[in-house]
Amino acid sequence: MNNQINVTKRDGRTQPFDLEKVHRVLEWATDNIAAVSISEIELRANIQLYDKIPAYDIHELLIKSAAELISEATPNYQYVAARLVNYKIRKDVYGSETPWPLTKLVIQNVSTGVYDGAIMENYSKSELDQLDAYIKHDRDDDFTYAGMEQFRGKYLVQDRRTKTVFESPQVLYMLIAATLFSDYPKETRLKWVKDYYDDISTFRTSLPTPIMAGVRTATRQFSSCVLIDADDTLESINATATSVVRYISKKAGIGINAGRIRAVDSRVGDGSIVHTGLIPFLKYFSSAVKSCSQGGVRGGAATVYLPIWHLEFEDLVVLKNNKGTEENRVRQMDYAFQFNKLMYERLLTGGNITLFSPADVPGLYEAFFKDQDKFRELYETAERNTRLRKKTLKAMDVFSQFVTERKDTGRIYLMNVDHANDHGSFKPEFAAIYQSNLCTEINLPTKPLQDANDPDGEIALCTLTAINWGLINDPKDFEKPCTLAVRALDALLDYQEYPVPAAEVSTMNRRPLGVGIINLAYFLAKRGLTYGTPESLLVIDEYAEAWSYYLIKASLELAKEKGACPLSHHTKYGDGILPIDTYKKDVDTLVPHKERMEWKQLRKDLKVYGIRNSTLMALMPAETSAQISNSTNGIEPPRALISYKGSKDGVMAQVVPGYHHLKNKYDLLWDQKTPEGYLKVCAVLQKYVDQGISVNTSYNPEHFDEGKVPMSQLIKDIVTFYKFGGKQLYYNNTHDGAGEMSTGDDVALQQVDYDEDDCDSCTI
């Protein structure tokens, strides 16, 4: 490097560039990391140095230089780049690479309003000192570059205008643990805090964005998913829009049920006016969703749920595409269409699907979710009624329109409402499932609000976390992380605040949680297994059973200790009925049913004590947390051994875990012709899940004749998904081969895969 270059300090003074200082930092960053070179990093940085460069930018150059060296040939630069980011964080927060005592930092951040003052009120200095003695700052060395960049970009408490950071990663983890267990008895709570800190800081459990960014601050809304149900009245539609704005501003992703709203040209009141239909109100909801950013972390986003048999289906299914005009498109939201057994029967028998306005057939909309036999009776009667306004289409045409838009936009989703209710944890007669959430993994009861403060309405919230299967070596290993996850999230429900009364009433009555899975691809690769083989399904079945059992057991123990949720009797759990009692039995053709855990005793105890949390499982996307813990995304196969993750903070390279010894074991997404194997894995997992799974379908056209995925394949996979009891389908991904990146060794890598900031609320 050129020693004649001058550096500009923060106060405006200049001084000669100090090569030795840079060298010392790089020695620290590369210590005990194999196959990396200080000189390579320095050479790359040297090219970009210039006279009077700000001192701040030099360190960023070193980070960038190390990050650019990450490749399949030299993956360990991801740890060097991560250490350099961590060094910068510590210098900004503490003035050196040595962290302050925890108590000192807490006092400072509470005094400036950065942290919630309740930390100092709940914990004595002696207790904080004990936690300081326990904190393990050297765990920062376990982060990869992508994870550490996510930390400083999204999670560390900071002034987002000046990018001034006020804490380091291990402090974040410790204070989240201390906050969530603050109400536990003083004689035991420090043990719970330490155990939970160990769990989350070693990546055995991953946390969602709202918790990571907010717990320990004055912000007290951490539910990732919000489900809002609109009725067919102006008052309810206005209340829905108001509720959307309140929750969008609190970092939540939104699911909106608009399926009750009558179709265009329907009679209103005395008939002197006719209804404008759904599209104007969807534009209204879209404006509410985009009205404010979510705490400066991401933009607002929503998925709208609609029955496939709605009279306006043909206009609604195209709302996302790039054709048409602004008047007949609402592209800033995503859409999910709802199916049931009758719709699939019509497809398979070559029949028709008749479209109705929900208001024109009394009872039809409710029966669609609550009673499939009643729905069939009402639907077929309405089809024969010559006085009703309706439209009849071939079932194949309806499915083809749906599949075409799903393929072309990637963002038209599917919900099987009969499976969501039959295989859910709620009794439909008391608490039906009418919709899902932004990312399609939540199944909770909702009830439309008639005004924004209506206490009789029901907004459903789900608070998320996920267990890292990649770190589980035996089914019994699930017990501790499952127990900690349930207890931490249950405590969070009481700690957080609720912007809308209907959400607080619903949450306190039902206390729903959603514990998911990350790193499944690594879990399989370690065992030499691939997606969908009989051997992999048997192993997944065994581990999923234990995971589900320990989650339910943890909630049962909380019910014994603190009481069941008030509406436990609305759940099947309260009757001792478990997810493994209601799944679609076609799954048994994939894996023979076998009960290895103590389910018999659990069923008996649930009948006596009830359940503390009406739901416990939900398999969400895990884009961001996968980067934090250097895991593979949720239950997805990786797209490549090195992924380039793009966000507003730049492009970050992430290497699959265990790359050196497992690079030939991973089952890569685009190597699979169809999602059949993945859908089988989802079917086995769904057997043990009381809510849903964010299930993607992915296709590589290169595997098909003429480079095109046939319509028959797309429809076949949707029918297969239904056959095995699938509830919701999320993205449809198509590999177009564009944007490929490569290393200096001409190794083809995955195209840049941009973080879906709009679904990040649910991506933990």
mmCIF file of C-alpha atoms in Angstrom, residues 168-431:
data_model
loop_
_atom_site.group_PDB
_atom_site.id
_atom_site.type_symbol
_atom_site.label_atom_id
_atom_site.label_comp_id
_atom_site.label_asym_id
_atom_site.label_seq_id
_atom_site.Cartn_x
_atom_site.Cartn_y
_atom_site.Cartn_z
ATOM 1 C CA SER A 168 -22.692 -5.482 19.734
ATOM 2 C CA PRO A 169 -24.220 -8.895 18.850
ATOM 3 C CA GLN A 170 -23.746 -10.774 22.129
ATOM 4 C CA VAL A 171 -25.273 -7.877 24.074
ATOM 5 C CA LEU A 172 -28.308 -8.092 21.800
ATOM 6 C CA TYR A 173 -28.738 -11.791 22.547
ATOM 7 C CA MET A 174 -28.235 -11.416 26.291
ATOM 8 C CA LEU A 175 -30.682 -8.537 26.642
ATOM 9 C CA ILE A 176 -33.344 -10.292 24.573
ATOM 10 C CA ALA A 177 -33.057 -13.248 26.959
ATOM 11 C CA ALA A 178 -33.101 -10.987 30.027
ATOM 12 C CA THR A 179 -36.139 -9.081 28.760
ATOM 13 C CA LEU A 180 -38.212 -12.137 27.916
ATOM 14 C CA PHE A 181 -37.583 -13.926 31.208
ATOM 15 C CA SER A 182 -37.718 -10.830 33.430
ATOM 16 C CA ASP A 183 -41.021 -11.862 35.038
ATOM 17 C CA TYR A 184 -39.810 -15.318 36.050
ATOM 18 C CA PRO A 185 -39.197 -15.879 39.792
ATOM 19 C CA LYS A 186 -35.983 -14.185 40.877
ATOM 20 C CA GLU A 187 -34.568 -17.373 42.330
ATOM 21 C CA THR A 188 -34.700 -19.122 38.911
ATOM 22 C CA ARG A 189 -34.805 -16.470 36.237
ATOM 23 C CA LEU A 190 -31.052 -15.992 35.746
ATOM 24 C CA LYS A 191 -30.783 -19.675 34.881
ATOM 25 C CA TRP A 192 -33.537 -19.291 32.295
ATOM 26 C CA VAL A 193 -31.851 -16.170 30.919
ATOM 27 C CA LYS A 194 -28.484 -17.913 30.618
ATOM 28 C CA ASP A 195 -29.987 -21.025 29.043
ATOM 29 C CA TYR A 196 -31.934 -18.986 26.499
ATOM 30 C CA TYR A 197 -28.922 -16.780 25.771
ATOM 31 C CA ASP A 198 -26.863 -19.897 25.081
ATOM 32 C CA ASP A 199 -29.600 -21.255 22.853
ATOM 33 C CA ILE A 200 -30.029 -18.204 20.632
ATOM 34 C CA SER A 201 -26.392 -17.060 20.584
ATOM 35 C CA THR A 202 -25.203 -20.492 19.425
ATOM 36 C CA PHE A 203 -27.899 -20.523 16.727
ATOM 37 C CA ARG A 204 -29.829 -23.530 18.065
ATOM 38 C CA THR A 205 -32.875 -21.275 17.877
ATOM 39 C CA SER A 206 -33.415 -18.413 15.420
ATOM 40 C CA LEU A 207 -35.455 -15.306 16.100
ATOM 41 C CA PRO A 208 -37.593 -13.189 13.735
ATOM 42 C CA THR A 209 -36.789 -9.652 12.676
ATOM 43 C CA PRO A 210 -39.254 -7.868 15.023
ATOM 44 C CA ILE A 211 -37.795 -9.608 18.100
ATOM 45 C CA MET A 212 -34.173 -9.173 17.057
ATOM 46 C CA ALA A 213 -34.603 -5.518 16.212
ATOM 47 C CA GLY A 214 -37.040 -4.555 18.963
ATOM 48 C CA VAL A 215 -36.871 -6.559 22.208
ATOM 49 C CA ARG A 216 -34.817 -4.509 24.757
ATOM 50 C CA THR A 217 -35.978 -1.196 23.211
ATOM 51 C CA ALA A 218 -39.053 0.904 23.920
ATOM 52 C CA THR A 219 -40.769 -0.823 20.979
ATOM 53 C CA ARG A 220 -43.183 -3.448 22.256
ATOM 54 C CA GLN A 221 -44.816 -5.081 19.230
ATOM 55 C CA PHE A 222 -43.046 -8.195 18.049
ATOM 56 C CA SER A 223 -45.642 -10.405 16.417
ATOM 57 C CA SER A 224 -44.367 -11.152 12.934
ATOM 58 C CA CYS A 225 -47.671 -12.016 11.297
ATOM 59 C CA VAL A 226 -50.979 -10.158 11.451
ATOM 60 C CA LEU A 227 -54.197 -11.554 9.968
ATOM 61 C CA ILE A 228 -57.034 -9.069 9.396
ATOM 62 C CA ASP A 229 -60.501 -10.070 8.181
ATOM 63 C CA ALA A 230 -62.678 -7.575 6.272
ATOM 64 C CA ASP A 231 -66.454 -7.812 6.292
ATOM 65 C CA ASP A 232 -68.744 -6.744 3.483
ATOM 66 C CA THR A 233 -69.464 -3.293 4.971
ATOM 67 C CA LEU A 234 -67.847 0.120 4.581
ATOM 68 C CA GLU A 235 -67.328 0.306 8.338
ATOM 69 C CA SER A 236 -65.413 -2.966 8.387
ATOM 70 C CA ILE A 237 -63.393 -2.108 5.274
ATOM 71 C CA ASN A 238 -62.343 1.183 6.877
ATOM 72 C CA ALA A 239 -61.482 -0.596 10.131
ATOM 73 C CA THR A 240 -59.352 -3.063 8.168
ATOM 74 C CA ALA A 241 -57.398 -0.268 6.469
ATOM 75 C CA THR A 242 -56.823 1.498 9.810
ATOM 76 C CA SER A 243 -55.602 -1.731 11.407
ATOM 77 C CA VAL A 244 -53.269 -2.365 8.475
ATOM 78 C CA VAL A 245 -51.615 1.042 8.930
ATOM 79 C CA ARG A 246 -51.180 0.523 12.670
ATOM 80 C CA TYR A 247 -49.465 -2.819 12.229
ATOM 81 C CA ILE A 248 -47.420 -1.953 9.146
ATOM 82 C CA SER A 249 -45.802 0.815 11.207
ATOM 83 C CA LYS A 250 -44.880 -1.799 13.836
ATOM 84 C CA LYS A 251 -42.827 -4.011 11.484
ATOM 85 C CA ALA A 252 -45.511 -6.661 10.870
ATOM 86 C CA GLY A 253 -46.444 -8.416 7.638
ATOM 87 C CA ILE A 254 -50.165 -8.486 6.838
ATOM 88 C CA GLY A 255 -52.630 -11.083 5.626
ATOM 89 C CA ILE A 256 -55.949 -9.566 4.514
ATOM 90 C CA ASN A 257 -59.101 -11.590 3.963
ATOM 91 C CA ALA A 258 -61.212 -9.773 1.370
ATOM 92 C CA GLY A 259 -63.252 -12.784 0.296
ATOM 93 C CA ARG A 260 -66.461 -11.660 2.011
ATOM 94 C CA ILE A 261 -66.754 -8.497 -0.091
ATOM 95 C CA ARG A 262 -69.535 -8.750 -2.695
ATOM 96 C CA ALA A 263 -68.866 -8.628 -6.441
ATOM 97 C CA VAL A 264 -69.106 -5.665 -8.800
ATOM 98 C CA ASP A 265 -72.643 -4.558 -9.749
ATOM 99 C CA SER A 266 -74.163 -6.240 -6.706
ATOM 100 C CA ARG A 267 -77.214 -4.621 -5.140
ATOM 101 C CA VAL A 268 -76.494 -2.201 -2.288
ATOM 102 C CA GLY A 269 -79.200 -1.198 0.197
ATOM 103 C CA ASP A 270 -82.493 -0.455 -1.543
ATOM 104 C CA GLY A 271 -80.945 -1.042 -4.955
ATOM 105 C CA SER A 272 -80.627 2.610 -5.882
ATOM 106 C CA ILE A 273 -76.874 2.087 -6.262
ATOM 107 C CA VAL A 274 -74.729 -0.853 -7.270
ATOM 108 C CA HIS A 275 -71.500 -2.075 -5.729
ATOM 109 C CA THR A 276 -68.124 -1.057 -7.150
ATOM 110 C CA GLY A 277 -66.729 -4.529 -6.514
ATOM 111 C CA LEU A 278 -63.472 -5.627 -4.965
ATOM 112 C CA ILE A 279 -60.835 -3.818 -6.979
ATOM 113 C CA PRO A 280 -61.404 -0.275 -5.627
ATOM 114 C CA PHE A 281 -61.230 -1.609 -2.076
ATOM 115 C CA LEU A 282 -58.103 -3.607 -2.841
ATOM 116 C CA LYS A 283 -56.514 -0.377 -4.054
ATOM 117 C CA TYR A 284 -57.549 1.168 -0.732
ATOM 118 C CA PHE A 285 -55.883 -1.670 1.184
ATOM 119 C CA SER A 286 -52.785 -1.387 -1.012
ATOM 120 C CA SER A 287 -52.457 2.310 -0.172
ATOM 121 C CA ALA A 288 -52.725 1.466 3.522
ATOM 122 C CA VAL A 289 -50.028 -1.210 3.198
ATOM 123 C CA LYS A 290 -47.618 1.184 1.473
ATOM 124 C CA SER A 291 -48.480 4.232 3.601
ATOM 125 C CA CYS A 292 -45.476 3.913 5.913
ATOM 126 C CA SER A 293 -42.298 1.876 6.266
ATOM 127 C CA GLN A 294 -41.980 -0.692 8.995
ATOM 128 C CA GLY A 295 -39.862 1.164 11.517
ATOM 129 C CA GLY A 296 -37.336 2.095 8.847
ATOM 130 C CA VAL A 297 -36.338 -1.567 8.486
ATOM 131 C CA ARG A 298 -38.460 -2.549 5.466
ATOM 132 C CA GLY A 299 -41.469 -1.551 3.394
ATOM 133 C CA GLY A 300 -44.980 -2.739 4.099
ATOM 134 C CA ALA A 301 -46.399 -5.852 2.426
ATOM 135 C CA ALA A 302 -49.606 -7.873 2.365
ATOM 136 C CA THR A 303 -51.199 -10.963 0.859
ATOM 137 C CA VAL A 304 -54.930 -10.866 0.088
ATOM 138 C CA TYR A 305 -57.060 -14.031 0.412
ATOM 139 C CA LEU A 306 -59.990 -14.720 -1.957
ATOM 140 C CA PRO A 307 -62.184 -17.771 -2.741
ATOM 141 C CA ILE A 308 -61.557 -19.276 -6.172
ATOM 142 C CA TRP A 309 -65.322 -19.245 -6.801
ATOM 143 C CA HIS A 310 -65.735 -15.470 -6.346
ATOM 144 C CA LEU A 311 -67.709 -13.920 -9.222
ATOM 145 C CA GLU A 312 -64.835 -11.525 -9.997
ATOM 146 C CA PHE A 313 -62.219 -14.316 -10.164
ATOM 147 C CA GLU A 314 -61.169 -13.606 -13.762
ATOM 148 C CA ASP A 315 -60.420 -9.969 -12.922
ATOM 149 C CA LEU A 316 -58.841 -10.769 -9.558
ATOM 150 C CA VAL A 317 -56.415 -13.466 -10.698
ATOM 151 C CA VAL A 318 -54.634 -11.023 -13.055
ATOM 152 C CA LEU A 319 -54.207 -8.193 -10.526
ATOM 153 C CA LYS A 320 -50.485 -8.916 -10.103
ATOM 154 C CA ASN A 321 -49.407 -9.214 -13.726
ATOM 155 C CA ASN A 322 -47.721 -6.587 -15.870
ATOM 156 C CA LYS A 323 -50.471 -6.410 -18.465
ATOM 157 C CA GLY A 324 -53.498 -4.164 -18.212
ATOM 158 C CA THR A 325 -53.658 -0.632 -16.814
ATOM 159 C CA GLU A 326 -53.349 0.979 -13.396
ATOM 160 C CA GLU A 327 -57.141 1.036 -13.238
ATOM 161 C CA ASN A 328 -57.522 -2.738 -13.403
ATOM 162 C CA ARG A 329 -54.314 -3.884 -11.641
ATOM 163 C CA VAL A 330 -53.233 -3.726 -7.984
ATOM 164 C CA ARG A 331 -49.660 -4.971 -8.207
ATOM 165 C CA GLN A 332 -48.241 -3.918 -4.833
ATOM 166 C CA MET A 333 -49.890 -6.764 -2.957
ATOM 167 C CA ASP A 334 -49.802 -10.530 -3.440
ATOM 168 C CA TYR A 335 -52.880 -12.743 -3.797
ATOM 169 C CA ALA A 336 -53.872 -16.184 -2.536
ATOM 170 C CA PHE A 337 -56.838 -18.075 -3.959
ATOM 171 C CA GLN A 338 -58.711 -20.569 -1.833
ATOM 172 C CA PHE A 339 -59.704 -24.088 -2.948
ATOM 173 C CA ASN A 340 -61.426 -27.094 -1.413
ATOM 174 C CA LYS A 341 -62.151 -30.717 -2.273
ATOM 175 C CA LEU A 342 -65.110 -29.877 -4.525
ATOM 176 C CA MET A 343 -62.959 -27.631 -6.719
ATOM 177 C CA TYR A 344 -60.391 -30.411 -7.230
ATOM 178 C CA GLU A 345 -63.156 -32.937 -7.947
ATOM 179 C CA ARG A 346 -64.523 -30.664 -10.654
ATOM 180 C CA LEU A 347 -61.046 -30.469 -12.203
ATOM 181 C CA LEU A 348 -60.399 -34.217 -12.110
ATOM 182 C CA THR A 349 -63.821 -35.130 -13.497
ATOM 183 C CA GLY A 350 -63.753 -32.540 -16.285
ATOM 184 C CA GLY A 351 -66.525 -30.548 -14.656
ATOM 185 C CA ASN A 352 -67.274 -26.870 -14.246
ATOM 186 C CA ILE A 353 -66.675 -24.314 -11.529
ATOM 187 C CA THR A 354 -69.423 -21.772 -10.984
ATOM 188 C CA LEU A 355 -68.583 -18.283 -9.768
ATOM 189 C CA PHE A 356 -70.842 -16.407 -7.332
ATOM 190 C CA SER A 357 -70.894 -13.211 -5.358
ATOM 191 C CA PRO A 358 -70.614 -14.317 -1.706
ATOM 192 C CA ALA A 359 -73.521 -12.096 -0.652
ATOM 193 C CA ASP A 360 -75.889 -13.715 -3.147
ATOM 194 C CA VAL A 361 -75.797 -17.193 -1.625
ATOM 195 C CA PRO A 362 -76.496 -16.994 2.132
ATOM 196 C CA GLY A 363 -74.359 -19.346 4.192
ATOM 197 C CA LEU A 364 -72.104 -20.372 1.299
ATOM 198 C CA TYR A 365 -69.059 -18.395 2.383
ATOM 199 C CA GLU A 366 -69.143 -19.650 5.995
ATOM 200 C CA ALA A 367 -69.723 -23.252 4.925
ATOM 201 C CA PHE A 368 -66.688 -23.059 2.616
ATOM 202 C CA PHE A 369 -64.523 -23.034 5.741
ATOM 203 C CA LYS A 370 -66.626 -24.717 8.417
ATOM 204 C CA ASP A 371 -68.564 -27.577 6.830
ATOM 205 C CA GLN A 372 -67.592 -29.125 3.482
ATOM 206 C CA ASP A 373 -70.770 -31.184 3.166
ATOM 207 C CA LYS A 374 -72.910 -28.095 3.771
ATOM 208 C CA PHE A 375 -70.854 -26.136 1.256
ATOM 209 C CA ARG A 376 -71.392 -28.788 -1.421
ATOM 210 C CA GLU A 377 -75.138 -28.763 -0.787
ATOM 211 C CA LEU A 378 -75.437 -24.956 -0.943
ATOM 212 C CA TYR A 379 -73.099 -24.678 -3.924
ATOM 213 C CA GLU A 380 -74.902 -27.271 -6.034
ATOM 214 C CA THR A 381 -78.287 -25.802 -5.113
ATOM 215 C CA ALA A 382 -77.064 -22.349 -6.155
ATOM 216 C CA GLU A 383 -75.779 -23.752 -9.459
ATOM 217 C CA ARG A 384 -79.310 -24.982 -10.227
ATOM 218 C CA ASN A 385 -80.942 -21.683 -9.253
ATOM 219 C CA THR A 386 -81.681 -19.886 -12.531
ATOM 220 C CA ARG A 387 -82.462 -16.593 -10.772
ATOM 221 C CA LEU A 388 -79.004 -16.191 -9.232
ATOM 222 C CA ARG A 389 -76.315 -14.137 -10.928
ATOM 223 C CA LYS A 390 -73.411 -16.469 -11.692
ATOM 224 C CA LYS A 391 -70.834 -17.437 -14.259
ATOM 225 C CA THR A 392 -69.849 -20.974 -15.210
ATOM 226 C CA LEU A 393 -66.350 -21.869 -16.415
ATOM 227 C CA LYS A 394 -64.668 -25.154 -17.155
ATOM 228 C CA ALA A 395 -62.716 -26.236 -14.083
ATOM 229 C CA MET A 396 -59.654 -26.793 -16.262
ATOM 230 C CA ASP A 397 -59.879 -23.176 -17.451
ATOM 231 C CA VAL A 398 -60.096 -21.880 -13.873
ATOM 232 C CA PHE A 399 -57.094 -23.925 -12.775
ATOM 233 C CA SER A 400 -55.198 -22.971 -15.928
ATOM 234 C CA GLN A 401 -55.791 -19.256 -15.359
ATOM 235 C CA PHE A 402 -54.648 -19.616 -11.775
ATOM 236 C CA VAL A 403 -51.551 -21.634 -12.661
ATOM 237 C CA THR A 404 -50.612 -19.298 -15.523
ATOM 238 C CA GLU A 405 -50.634 -16.249 -13.278
ATOM 239 C CA ARG A 406 -48.813 -18.157 -10.558
ATOM 240 C CA LYS A 407 -46.114 -19.168 -13.051
ATOM 241 C CA ASP A 408 -45.799 -15.751 -14.699
ATOM 242 C CA THR A 409 -45.713 -13.614 -11.552
ATOM 243 C CA GLY A 410 -44.426 -16.117 -8.981
ATOM 244 C CA ARG A 411 -46.638 -14.378 -6.437
ATOM 245 C CA ILE A 412 -50.108 -15.893 -6.780
ATOM 246 C CA TYR A 413 -50.551 -18.285 -3.864
ATOM 247 C CA LEU A 414 -52.882 -21.153 -2.989
ATOM 248 C CA MET A 415 -54.813 -22.119 0.141
ATOM 249 C CA ASN A 416 -56.723 -25.369 0.682
ATOM 250 C CA VAL A 417 -59.302 -24.226 3.206
ATOM 251 C CA ASP A 418 -60.640 -27.676 4.061
ATOM 252 C CA HIS A 419 -57.189 -28.926 5.079
ATOM 253 C CA ALA A 420 -56.490 -25.722 6.997
ATOM 254 C CA ASN A 421 -59.566 -26.396 9.126
ATOM 255 C CA ASP A 422 -59.639 -30.193 9.287
ATOM 256 C CA HIS A 423 -55.951 -30.539 10.174
ATOM 257 C CA GLY A 424 -55.667 -27.373 12.253
ATOM 258 C CA SER A 425 -55.673 -27.067 16.010
ATOM 259 C CA PHE A 426 -59.066 -25.318 16.168
ATOM 260 C CA LYS A 427 -62.587 -26.693 16.074
ATOM 261 C CA PRO A 428 -64.148 -24.994 13.011
ATOM 262 C CA GLU A 429 -67.554 -24.669 14.675
ATOM 263 C CA PHE A 430 -65.978 -22.415 17.324
ATOM 264 C CA ALA A 431 -63.049 -20.867 15.491
#
